[in-house]
């Protein structure tokens, strides 16, 4: 190995040397004080044999090492180059073992580990350590982690702190020398200034003036090959013979698809081990498997035959189902579909609609603020006054309560003596009236919770001019004025119906009132009452299904009637049906009309909420299946783009629904909040829901006899 190789080895593997750090030796400046100097390399390498010849060789090595060491001390005293000292150190260190760069495992079974310069054997040191001693040394020796084994000499070497730091720096990809600056300024040999003299003034070569003989030989060979006909030039194709063009280019795309479709015939599956005449034992049926195979239908069997085993191929009988299988194969070819269905590669992330974040759609109700307690049974219906100051509620305990919204204080309680199915506050702010559905009676209450002018206008509406003429179907409806205690409680009028009333709904102007009496056997299911003239009429002559709920259009003269499966829209002026909406649900429970009038939402008992765009289609634009149980009530907000649904699962889901003025842009529907607070009682959760007329608040009534305000 040359001295250059030793230099490179020293920079990369300095921790292998059986020596103390060179920096320490330079600091001590005394290399001859210790008799067992590590640079001699003789303190651990000799064997314990008493052979005089071997001992003599070791003594000769000591003499040589002492002479070289003294030479090192002399050179160090006269040289300032540290690398020269390292080179001499490498020569001293590796002068003992002359085996070269070979795997030291070759000496594993020999008592020696190599040869010195005189060709004499270098014996291995005696190592009496076993696995247990090595483990104890590992546990007790604090320098075990920095101890390495030198395969060249067979000794254990303890690395110093400087050597460990050098190894760590090399492992981190840093330079071995701490003082080396890898970011030193570079020397710009070539500047942007044009110099007078060139960098190199070497004259041009002679070969740059004479033609190349190698290229001349190549060209002459190519010319000879062309003359002999070995290399032929490319032929130019004649376009006059005929041009190829697309015959179906001008055809329709559908016709073109028919011509280009090619559907290969279905292939028979390759035979397996079961069809062999000598199958492995695991493929043969047991008695239980064979009995099960015989009981199964032929279409349900995994195999159309029973695997059988024969000792030779000559003993295999004829296959009895050969003609039957050929016939089935012909059927497969004949009944094979002649249309190829192309698979559309769709990114799953593109199918998810890009919806805005709920925090960007504020304001909407998020937290429960107030709880209105006072009813003793479930609260079926609630309604908010047009001013937003008062809240009316009807319960199964036979009472109607009026609450102050901001303080949750019960201002007034009216005992009506029956189960209240529905309450509806007059939407006209000029009146202060409340309609209550009670059994077969609709009560008109004046709660007197407004100023004197509004109360007086309400009284004039109730006791103004009266209509004496009879209207068709009005004979079954009777108007009665309240007297005595009922008059003191605020009850002004009582409208007697032939059957139980389930819902009441006001017109936007506050003079007309609609009542619903669901009944399959009669066409008297909907009545429209005019309060000012005290007259009633049945708008339908024929039974079109079980009516669930009705609603007036907020702006136009339209009347919405929801049956079990559909919603019919009638024009009250023309007296005809204009549109029929298919809800795609089994049983509609509730309905709400958008303040703009062009959108309708319907809740159903099969946990669905349908959004209809009246300008788009008669089928739902969007089906929301967020609830786990029946949807009991739905509501729109008058001002904010919000709508909500109440369900028996005890939750109220508030959604953001933006309706754009551009008819080409679809509504944006985003669920924003799930409100919980009601306790489920007798499998009933939230029964009714309504919004505050001006604030982004929502009221909900439930089967736990409470009303809750979410803000």
Coordinates of C-alpha atoms in Angstrom, one line a residue, residues 121-575:
X121 CA 4.2 -14.7 12.1
X122 CA 2.4 -12.1 14.3
X123 CA 0.5 -14.2 16.8
X124 CA -3.0 -13.2 18.0
X125 CA -3.3 -11.9 21.6
X126 CA -4.8 -14.3 24.1
X127 CA -8.5 -13.5 24.5
X128 CA -10.2 -15.3 27.4
X129 CA -13.4 -13.3 27.3
X130 CA -16.6 -15.2 26.6
X131 CA -20.2 -13.9 26.0
X132 CA -20.7 -13.5 29.8
X133 CA -17.6 -11.5 30.2
X134 CA -18.4 -9.3 27.3
X135 CA -21.9 -8.7 28.7
X136 CA -20.5 -7.7 32.1
X137 CA -18.0 -5.5 30.5
X138 CA -20.8 -3.9 28.5
X139 CA -22.7 -3.2 31.7
X140 CA -19.8 -2.1 34.0
X141 CA -17.3 -0.5 31.7
X142 CA -18.2 3.2 31.1
X143 CA -15.9 3.3 28.0
X144 CA -17.5 0.3 26.3
X145 CA -19.4 2.4 23.8
X146 CA -16.2 4.0 22.6
X147 CA -14.2 0.8 22.4
X148 CA -13.6 -0.8 18.9
X149 CA -11.9 -3.9 17.8
X150 CA -8.9 -3.7 15.4
X151 CA -9.0 -6.6 13.1
X152 CA -5.4 -5.9 11.9
X153 CA -3.9 -6.3 15.4
X154 CA -6.7 -8.1 17.3
X155 CA -6.7 -5.5 20.1
X156 CA -9.5 -3.4 21.6
X157 CA -8.9 0.3 21.2
X158 CA -10.6 3.1 23.3
X159 CA -11.3 6.1 21.3
X160 CA -10.5 9.5 22.8
X161 CA -12.9 12.4 22.9
X162 CA -11.3 14.0 19.9
X163 CA -11.6 10.8 17.8
X164 CA -15.3 10.4 18.8
X165 CA -15.9 14.0 17.8
X166 CA -14.2 13.4 14.5
X167 CA -16.4 10.3 13.9
X168 CA -19.5 12.2 14.7
X169 CA -18.5 15.0 12.4
X170 CA -17.9 12.6 9.5
X171 CA -21.2 10.8 10.1
X172 CA -23.0 14.2 10.0
X173 CA -21.4 14.9 6.6
X174 CA -19.1 17.6 8.0
X175 CA -15.4 18.1 7.4
X176 CA -12.9 16.3 9.7
X177 CA -11.0 19.4 10.5
X178 CA -12.8 21.8 12.8
X179 CA -10.9 24.8 11.6
X180 CA -11.6 24.2 8.0
X181 CA -13.9 26.8 6.5
X182 CA -16.0 25.4 3.7
X183 CA -17.5 28.8 2.9
X184 CA -14.3 30.6 2.3
X185 CA -14.4 33.2 -0.5
X186 CA -13.8 31.8 -3.9
X187 CA -11.0 33.1 -6.1
X188 CA -12.4 34.6 -9.3
X189 CA -9.8 33.4 -11.9
X190 CA -11.7 34.8 -14.9
X191 CA -13.0 38.4 -14.6
X192 CA -15.4 40.3 -16.8
X193 CA -12.7 42.7 -17.9
X194 CA -11.2 41.9 -21.4
X195 CA -7.5 41.5 -21.0
X196 CA -4.8 42.3 -23.6
X197 CA -3.2 38.9 -23.5
X198 CA -5.1 35.6 -23.6
X199 CA -5.1 33.2 -20.7
X200 CA -3.3 30.6 -22.7
X201 CA -1.2 31.5 -25.7
X202 CA -0.7 28.0 -27.0
X203 CA -0.5 27.8 -30.8
X204 CA -3.2 25.8 -32.6
X205 CA -2.6 22.1 -33.4
X206 CA -1.4 20.9 -36.8
X207 CA -4.5 18.6 -37.1
X208 CA -6.8 21.7 -37.1
X209 CA -5.4 22.7 -40.6
X210 CA -5.4 19.3 -42.4
X211 CA -8.4 17.1 -43.2
X212 CA -9.1 14.1 -41.0
X213 CA -7.9 10.8 -42.4
X214 CA -10.4 8.8 -40.3
X215 CA -13.3 10.7 -41.7
X216 CA -12.0 10.3 -45.2
X217 CA -11.9 6.5 -44.7
X218 CA -15.5 6.4 -43.4
X219 CA -16.8 8.5 -46.4
X220 CA -14.9 6.3 -48.9
X221 CA -16.5 3.2 -47.4
X222 CA -20.0 4.6 -47.6
X223 CA -19.4 5.7 -51.2
X224 CA -18.2 2.2 -52.1
X225 CA -21.2 0.6 -50.4
X226 CA -23.6 2.8 -52.3
X227 CA -21.9 2.0 -55.6
X228 CA -22.1 -1.8 -54.9
X229 CA -25.8 -1.5 -54.0
X230 CA -25.3 -2.5 -50.4
X231 CA -26.9 0.8 -49.2
X232 CA -30.0 1.9 -51.1
X233 CA -31.5 5.4 -50.8
X234 CA -35.0 5.8 -49.3
X235 CA -37.9 5.6 -51.8
X236 CA -40.2 8.6 -52.0
X237 CA -43.8 7.2 -51.9
X238 CA -46.0 8.3 -54.8
X239 CA -49.1 10.0 -53.6
X240 CA -50.8 9.4 -56.9
X241 CA -51.4 5.7 -56.2
X242 CA -54.1 6.3 -53.5
X243 CA -54.7 8.2 -50.4
X244 CA -56.0 6.8 -47.2
X245 CA -58.8 8.8 -45.5
X246 CA -61.4 8.3 -42.8
X247 CA -64.6 6.9 -44.4
X248 CA -66.7 7.8 -41.4
X249 CA -65.4 11.3 -40.7
X250 CA -68.6 13.0 -42.0
X251 CA -71.0 10.6 -40.2
X252 CA -72.8 11.2 -37.0
X253 CA -71.0 10.4 -33.8
X254 CA -73.6 7.8 -32.7
X255 CA -73.3 6.0 -36.1
X256 CA -69.6 6.2 -35.9
X257 CA -69.7 4.6 -32.5
X258 CA -71.7 1.6 -33.8
X259 CA -69.1 0.9 -36.5
X260 CA -66.1 1.2 -34.3
X261 CA -67.5 -1.0 -31.5
X262 CA -66.0 -4.4 -31.2
X263 CA -67.0 -6.7 -28.5
X264 CA -65.0 -10.0 -28.2
X265 CA -66.9 -13.2 -27.4
X266 CA -66.8 -14.2 -23.8
X267 CA -64.1 -16.7 -23.1
X268 CA -64.4 -20.0 -21.1
X269 CA -62.5 -20.0 -17.9
X270 CA -59.4 -22.2 -17.9
X271 CA -59.7 -25.6 -16.2
X272 CA -58.4 -26.0 -12.7
X273 CA -57.2 -28.8 -10.5
X274 CA -60.8 -29.9 -9.9
X275 CA -61.2 -31.0 -13.5
X276 CA -58.2 -33.2 -13.5
X277 CA -58.7 -37.0 -13.8
X278 CA -56.4 -37.4 -10.8
X279 CA -57.0 -34.3 -8.6
X280 CA -55.2 -33.7 -5.3
X281 CA -57.1 -35.1 -2.3
X282 CA -58.0 -31.6 -1.0
X283 CA -60.1 -31.0 -4.1
X284 CA -62.2 -34.2 -3.7
X285 CA -65.7 -33.8 -2.0
X286 CA -66.4 -35.4 1.3
X287 CA -69.7 -37.0 2.0
X288 CA -71.0 -33.8 3.7
X289 CA -69.8 -31.6 0.8
X290 CA -71.4 -33.9 -1.7
X291 CA -74.7 -34.0 0.1
X292 CA -74.7 -30.2 0.3
X293 CA -73.8 -29.9 -3.4
X294 CA -76.7 -32.1 -4.4
X295 CA -79.1 -30.1 -2.3
X296 CA -78.1 -26.7 -3.8
X297 CA -79.7 -25.2 -6.8
X298 CA -77.6 -25.6 -10.0
X299 CA -77.2 -21.8 -10.3
X300 CA -75.8 -21.6 -6.7
X301 CA -73.2 -24.4 -7.0
X302 CA -69.5 -23.3 -7.2
X303 CA -68.7 -26.3 -9.5
X304 CA -71.1 -27.7 -12.2
X305 CA -69.6 -31.2 -11.6
X306 CA -68.3 -33.4 -8.8
X307 CA -64.5 -33.9 -8.9
X308 CA -63.6 -37.6 -9.4
X309 CA -60.4 -39.5 -9.2
X310 CA -59.2 -42.3 -11.6
X311 CA -56.0 -44.3 -11.6
X312 CA -55.3 -43.7 -15.3
X313 CA -56.6 -41.7 -18.2
X314 CA -57.9 -44.8 -19.9
X315 CA -60.5 -45.4 -17.2
X316 CA -62.1 -41.9 -17.5
X317 CA -65.7 -42.4 -18.9
X318 CA -67.4 -40.1 -21.3
X319 CA -68.7 -36.8 -20.0
X320 CA -72.5 -37.0 -19.8
X321 CA -73.1 -33.2 -19.8
X322 CA -71.0 -32.5 -22.9
X323 CA -73.9 -31.6 -25.2
X324 CA -75.6 -29.6 -22.5
X325 CA -72.5 -27.5 -21.9
X326 CA -72.0 -27.0 -25.6
X327 CA -75.6 -25.7 -25.7
X328 CA -75.0 -23.3 -22.8
X329 CA -71.9 -22.1 -24.5
X330 CA -73.9 -21.3 -27.6
X331 CA -76.4 -19.5 -25.5
X332 CA -73.6 -17.4 -24.0
X333 CA -72.4 -16.4 -27.4
X334 CA -76.0 -15.7 -28.7
X335 CA -77.1 -13.7 -25.6
X336 CA -73.9 -11.8 -25.2
X337 CA -74.6 -8.0 -25.0
X338 CA -73.6 -6.2 -28.2
X339 CA -72.9 -2.9 -26.5
X340 CA -69.8 -2.0 -24.7
X341 CA -70.2 0.1 -21.6
X342 CA -67.3 2.5 -21.3
X343 CA -66.1 3.2 -17.8
X344 CA -65.8 6.8 -16.9
X345 CA -62.7 7.7 -15.0
X346 CA -63.9 10.1 -12.3
X347 CA -61.8 11.5 -9.5
X348 CA -63.7 10.8 -6.2
X349 CA -62.8 14.2 -4.9
X350 CA -64.6 15.9 -7.8
X351 CA -67.9 14.2 -6.8
X352 CA -67.8 16.0 -3.4
X353 CA -69.4 19.4 -3.8
X354 CA -67.2 22.4 -3.0
X355 CA -69.2 23.9 -0.2
X356 CA -68.1 27.0 1.8
X357 CA -67.2 26.7 5.5
X358 CA -70.0 27.3 8.0
X359 CA -68.1 30.0 9.8
X360 CA -68.2 32.1 6.5
X361 CA -72.0 31.8 6.5
X362 CA -72.7 33.4 9.8
X363 CA -75.0 34.6 11.4
X364 CA -77.0 31.5 12.4
X365 CA -78.1 30.1 15.8
X366 CA -75.5 28.1 17.6
X367 CA -76.2 28.0 21.3
X368 CA -79.2 27.5 23.6
X369 CA -80.0 30.8 25.4
X370 CA -83.4 30.4 27.1
X371 CA -85.8 27.6 28.2
X372 CA -89.5 28.4 28.5
X373 CA -90.9 26.1 31.2
X374 CA -94.6 26.0 32.3
X375 CA -96.4 23.4 30.3
X376 CA -97.1 20.0 31.9
X377 CA -97.4 18.0 28.7
X378 CA -95.9 18.0 25.2
X379 CA -95.9 21.3 23.3
X380 CA -97.2 20.6 19.8
X381 CA -97.1 24.0 18.2
X382 CA -95.5 27.4 18.7
X383 CA -95.8 30.8 16.8
X384 CA -94.0 34.1 17.1
X385 CA -95.7 37.5 16.8
X386 CA -94.8 39.7 13.8
X387 CA -92.9 42.1 16.1
X388 CA -90.9 39.3 17.6
X389 CA -91.7 40.3 21.1
X390 CA -94.2 37.6 22.0
X391 CA -94.3 33.8 21.6
X392 CA -97.5 31.7 21.7
X393 CA -97.5 28.0 22.5
X394 CA -100.2 25.3 22.5
X395 CA -99.9 22.1 24.5
X396 CA -101.6 18.8 25.3
X397 CA -102.3 20.1 28.8
X398 CA -105.2 22.2 27.4
X399 CA -103.6 25.6 27.7
X400 CA -102.3 28.3 25.4
X401 CA -99.4 30.3 26.9
X402 CA -98.1 33.7 25.8
X403 CA -94.4 34.3 26.6
X404 CA -92.1 37.3 26.5
X405 CA -89.3 36.3 24.2
X406 CA -86.4 38.2 25.8
X407 CA -87.2 37.2 29.5
X408 CA -88.9 33.8 29.0
X409 CA -91.7 35.1 31.3
X410 CA -95.2 33.7 30.9
X411 CA -97.4 36.8 30.4
X412 CA -100.7 35.0 30.0
X413 CA -102.3 31.6 30.1
X414 CA -105.6 30.7 28.5
X415 CA -107.2 27.4 29.5
X416 CA -109.1 26.1 26.4
X417 CA -110.0 22.7 27.8
X418 CA -108.6 20.4 25.2
X419 CA -105.5 19.3 23.3
X420 CA -104.2 22.2 21.2
X421 CA -103.0 20.9 17.8
X422 CA -101.9 24.1 16.2
X423 CA -101.4 27.8 16.9
X424 CA -100.8 30.5 14.4
X425 CA -100.1 34.2 15.0
X426 CA -101.6 36.7 12.5
X427 CA -98.7 37.7 10.3
X428 CA -100.1 41.3 9.7
X429 CA -98.5 43.6 12.3
X430 CA -101.6 45.8 12.2
X431 CA -103.5 43.1 14.1
X432 CA -102.9 41.2 17.3
X433 CA -104.8 37.9 16.9
X434 CA -104.0 34.2 17.4
X435 CA -105.7 31.2 15.8
X436 CA -105.9 28.0 17.9
X437 CA -106.9 24.6 16.6
X438 CA -108.7 22.7 19.4
X439 CA -110.5 19.5 18.6
X440 CA -113.1 20.5 16.0
X441 CA -113.0 24.2 16.9
X442 CA -110.8 27.1 15.7
X443 CA -110.5 29.8 18.4
X444 CA -109.7 33.4 17.5
X445 CA -107.9 35.0 20.5
X446 CA -107.1 38.6 21.1
X447 CA -104.2 38.5 23.7
X448 CA -104.1 42.3 24.1
X449 CA -100.3 42.3 24.0
X450 CA -100.0 45.4 21.8
X451 CA -100.8 49.1 21.9
X452 CA -104.3 50.4 21.9
X453 CA -104.4 51.2 18.2
X454 CA -103.5 47.7 17.2
X455 CA -106.0 46.2 19.7
X456 CA -108.8 48.5 18.4
X457 CA -108.0 47.5 14.8
X458 CA -108.1 43.9 15.7
X459 CA -111.6 44.3 17.4
X460 CA -112.9 46.2 14.3
X461 CA -111.7 43.3 12.1
X462 CA -113.5 40.7 14.3
X463 CA -116.8 42.6 14.8
X464 CA -117.0 44.6 11.6
X465 CA -119.3 44.0 8.7
X466 CA -120.8 40.4 8.5
X467 CA -121.8 38.5 5.4
X468 CA -125.3 37.1 5.4
X469 CA -125.2 35.2 2.1
X470 CA -124.6 31.4 2.2
X471 CA -121.6 29.8 0.5
X472 CA -121.4 26.3 -0.7
X473 CA -120.1 24.0 2.0
X474 CA -120.4 26.7 4.6
X475 CA -123.4 25.0 6.2
X476 CA -121.1 22.6 8.1
X477 CA -119.2 25.5 9.6
X478 CA -120.6 27.7 12.4
X479 CA -119.3 31.0 13.7
X480 CA -120.0 31.7 17.4
X481 CA -119.0 34.7 19.5
X482 CA -117.5 34.0 22.9
X483 CA -119.3 34.9 26.1
X484 CA -118.6 35.1 29.8
X485 CA -115.3 33.7 31.1
X486 CA -114.1 32.9 27.6
X487 CA -114.5 36.5 26.6
X488 CA -112.5 37.7 29.7
X489 CA -109.7 35.3 28.8
X490 CA -109.4 36.8 25.3
X491 CA -111.4 34.4 23.2
X492 CA -113.4 36.4 20.6
X493 CA -114.7 33.9 18.0
X494 CA -115.2 30.2 17.8
X495 CA -115.4 28.5 14.4
X496 CA -117.1 25.1 14.7
X497 CA -116.0 22.4 12.1
X498 CA -117.5 19.1 11.4
X499 CA -114.3 17.2 12.2
X500 CA -111.1 17.6 14.2
X501 CA -108.8 20.4 13.0
X502 CA -105.1 19.6 12.8
X503 CA -103.7 22.8 11.4
X504 CA -104.4 26.5 10.9
X505 CA -102.6 28.9 8.6
X506 CA -103.0 32.6 8.0
X507 CA -102.8 34.6 4.8
X508 CA -100.1 37.3 4.6
X509 CA -102.7 40.1 4.8
X510 CA -104.2 38.7 7.9
X511 CA -107.9 38.5 6.9
X512 CA -108.0 34.9 5.6
X513 CA -107.5 31.7 7.6
X514 CA -107.2 28.1 6.4
X515 CA -107.9 25.1 8.5
X516 CA -107.1 21.4 7.7
X517 CA -109.2 18.4 8.7
X518 CA -107.5 15.2 7.4
X519 CA -110.1 12.6 6.4
X520 CA -110.1 10.0 3.6
X521 CA -113.9 9.6 3.4
X522 CA -114.9 13.2 2.8
X523 CA -114.0 16.0 0.5
X524 CA -114.4 18.5 3.4
X525 CA -110.7 18.5 4.4
X526 CA -109.8 22.2 3.8
X527 CA -111.7 25.3 4.7
X528 CA -110.8 28.9 4.0
X529 CA -112.3 31.5 6.4
X530 CA -112.6 35.2 6.0
X531 CA -112.5 36.7 9.4
X532 CA -113.8 40.2 8.6
X533 CA -117.0 38.9 6.9
X534 CA -117.3 35.6 9.0
X535 CA -117.8 33.4 6.0
X536 CA -116.2 30.1 5.1
X537 CA -115.9 28.1 1.9
X538 CA -114.6 24.7 0.8
X539 CA -112.3 25.2 -2.2
X540 CA -112.3 21.6 -3.3
X541 CA -115.2 19.6 -4.5
X542 CA -113.3 16.3 -4.9
X543 CA -111.1 14.3 -2.5
X544 CA -107.5 14.4 -3.9
X545 CA -105.9 12.5 -1.1
X546 CA -105.3 12.8 2.6
X547 CA -104.4 16.5 3.2
X548 CA -101.5 17.0 5.7
X549 CA -100.9 20.7 5.8
X550 CA -101.6 23.9 3.8
X551 CA -99.9 27.2 3.3
X552 CA -100.5 30.5 1.5
X553 CA -98.0 32.0 -1.0
X554 CA -96.4 35.0 0.7
X555 CA -96.9 37.3 -2.4
X556 CA -99.0 35.7 -5.1
X557 CA -102.6 34.3 -5.0
X558 CA -101.4 30.7 -4.8
X559 CA -102.5 28.1 -2.3
X560 CA -100.2 25.1 -1.4
X561 CA -101.9 21.8 -0.3
X562 CA -99.6 19.0 0.8
X563 CA -101.0 15.4 0.7
X564 CA -99.2 12.2 1.7
X565 CA -97.1 11.9 -1.5
X566 CA -97.3 15.3 -3.3
X567 CA -97.8 19.0 -3.1
X568 CA -100.5 20.7 -5.2
X569 CA -100.3 24.4 -6.1
X570 CA -103.6 26.1 -6.9
X571 CA -104.2 29.5 -8.4
X572 CA -107.0 31.1 -6.3
X573 CA -108.0 33.6 -8.9
X574 CA -108.2 31.2 -11.8
X575 CA -109.4 28.4 -9.5

